[in-house]
Tab-separated table of C-alpha atoms in Angstrom:
chain	number	residue	atom	x	y	z
K	1	THR	CA	98.014	65.903	36.824
K	2	VAL	CA	99.986	66.359	39.999
K	3	ASN	CA	101.050	69.873	40.977
K	4	CYS	CA	104.069	69.946	43.226
K	5	GLN	CA	104.632	72.965	45.411
K	6	PRO	CA	108.032	74.584	44.776
K	7	PRO	CA	110.457	74.933	47.699
K	8	GLN	CA	110.401	77.953	50.003
K	9	VAL	CA	112.678	80.791	48.856
K	10	GLN	CA	115.717	81.234	51.117
K	11	GLY	CA	118.474	83.812	51.503
K	12	VAL	CA	116.439	86.947	50.769
K	13	ASN	CA	118.621	90.059	50.926
K	14	VAL	CA	117.666	93.728	50.461
K	15	THR	CA	119.980	96.568	49.423
K	16	ARG	CA	119.002	100.250	49.528
K	17	GLY	CA	119.609	102.500	46.565
K	18	VAL	CA	118.350	105.423	44.498
K	19	SER	CA	116.808	105.029	41.051
K	20	GLY	CA	115.817	108.038	38.941
K	21	GLY	CA	116.031	110.345	41.969
K	22	SER	CA	113.680	108.193	44.072
K	23	PRO	CA	114.515	105.641	46.768
K	24	SER	CA	114.680	102.027	45.645
K	25	LEU	CA	115.277	98.600	47.164
K	26	THR	CA	117.005	95.766	45.331
K	27	VAL	CA	115.790	92.360	46.501
K	28	SER	CA	117.798	89.204	45.788
K	29	TRP	CA	117.444	85.564	46.828
K	30	ILE	CA	118.804	82.057	46.285
K	31	ALA	CA	117.292	80.226	43.299
K	32	VAL	CA	115.019	77.276	44.026
K	33	SER	CA	115.342	74.047	42.066
K	34	GLY	CA	112.821	73.002	39.462
K	35	SER	CA	111.818	73.769	35.913
K	36	GLY	CA	109.650	76.696	34.880
K	37	ILE	CA	110.234	78.539	38.156
K	38	SER	CA	109.240	82.197	38.459
K	39	TYR	CA	109.072	84.434	41.517
K	40	THR	CA	106.765	87.042	42.994
K	41	VAL	CA	107.861	89.716	45.467
K	42	TRP	CA	105.348	91.235	47.895
K	43	TYR	CA	106.243	94.513	49.593
K	44	SER	CA	104.372	96.685	52.042
K	45	LYS	CA	104.700	99.494	54.563
K	46	SER	CA	102.617	97.289	56.899
K	47	ILE	CA	104.469	94.613	58.811
K	48	GLY	CA	102.153	91.622	58.176
K	49	THR	CA	103.402	88.438	59.833
K	50	THR	CA	106.806	86.786	59.642
K	51	THR	CA	105.528	84.342	57.031
K	52	ASP	CA	102.628	86.146	55.289
K	53	PRO	CA	102.321	89.578	53.655
K	54	PRO	CA	99.343	91.729	54.662
K	55	SER	CA	96.350	91.997	52.351
K	56	GLY	CA	96.842	94.927	50.008
K	57	ALA	CA	100.613	94.437	49.728
K	58	PHE	CA	102.125	95.532	46.427
K	59	THR	CA	103.400	92.753	44.162
K	60	LYS	CA	105.965	92.397	41.434
K	61	SER	CA	105.434	89.079	39.657
K	62	GLU	CA	106.651	86.798	36.883
K	63	ILE	CA	110.289	87.437	37.778
K	64	THR	CA	112.490	84.799	36.148
K	65	ASN	CA	115.864	85.689	37.683
K	66	THR	CA	116.903	85.938	41.352
K	67	SER	CA	116.727	89.696	41.890
K	68	THR	CA	114.534	92.682	41.183
K	69	THR	CA	114.491	96.383	42.002
K	70	LEU	CA	111.509	98.032	43.651
K	71	SER	CA	111.483	101.717	42.725
K	72	VAL	CA	109.531	104.937	43.288
K	73	LEU	CA	109.215	104.168	47.005
K	74	THR	CA	108.536	106.575	49.880
K	75	GLN	CA	111.670	108.169	51.367
K	76	GLY	CA	112.872	107.129	54.829
K	77	THR	CA	110.175	104.459	55.121
K	78	PRO	CA	110.504	100.864	56.318
K	79	TYR	CA	109.308	98.291	53.781
K	80	TYR	CA	108.569	94.655	54.577
K	81	ILE	CA	109.293	92.102	51.868
K	82	TRP	CA	108.377	88.470	51.119
K	83	VAL	CA	109.317	86.319	48.101
K	84	ALA	CA	107.668	83.123	46.831
K	85	ALA	CA	108.477	80.764	43.974
K	86	PHE	CA	105.875	79.590	41.480
K	87	SER	CA	105.907	76.472	39.314
K	88	SER	CA	103.018	75.925	36.884
K	89	ASP	CA	100.964	78.508	38.807
K	90	VAL	CA	101.457	76.639	42.095
K	91	GLN	CA	102.868	78.939	44.787
K	92	GLY	CA	105.519	77.824	47.245
K	93	LEU	CA	105.620	79.066	50.834
K	94	TYR	CA	106.494	82.715	51.394
K	95	SER	CA	110.054	83.446	52.426
K	96	THR	CA	110.636	84.715	55.923
K	97	ARG	CA	109.899	88.452	56.012
K	98	VAL	CA	112.826	90.838	55.626
K	99	SER	CA	112.756	94.605	56.009
K	100	GLU	CA	114.745	97.654	55.031
K	101	THR	CA	114.244	101.407	55.336
K	102	THR	CA	114.642	103.460	52.168
K	103	PHE	CA	117.126	106.311	51.888
K	104	GLU	CA	116.125	109.924	52.397
K	105	VAL	CA	116.885	111.420	48.976
K	106	PRO	CA	117.943	115.066	49.250
K	107	GLY	CA	116.083	117.466	47.007
K	108	ALA	CA	117.595	120.215	44.924
K	109	PRO	CA	118.799	123.209	46.954
K	110	ILE	CA	116.439	126.159	47.070
K	111	ASN	CA	117.354	129.822	47.388
K	112	LEU	CA	120.940	129.021	46.475
K	113	MET	CA	123.043	132.152	46.148
K	114	ILE	CA	126.414	132.180	44.485
K	115	SER	CA	128.681	135.087	45.337
């Protein structure tokens, strides 16, 4: 059998948000052509290289659409993100690294006095 490497993922975009009171990042990208395509997102607080995530990066895999939300992240922290397509367990090249800094989520007020 011949395994063909899927194309490199292009057009990766990251949007900041808040999910369940914690900072989140929504990652989206342009679909690659081919059948049976799934995606994996790598994300890290370490910069890695432009084209490769660092060892120990977190992953979110087996994504079958073109977006996912990364949640329960550290507030006010830059995250570096890469996306790759998979076809029949063959990985395509990583996308070019993108980055975004999560929101600072304000906590509940303390010592609040109402007069």
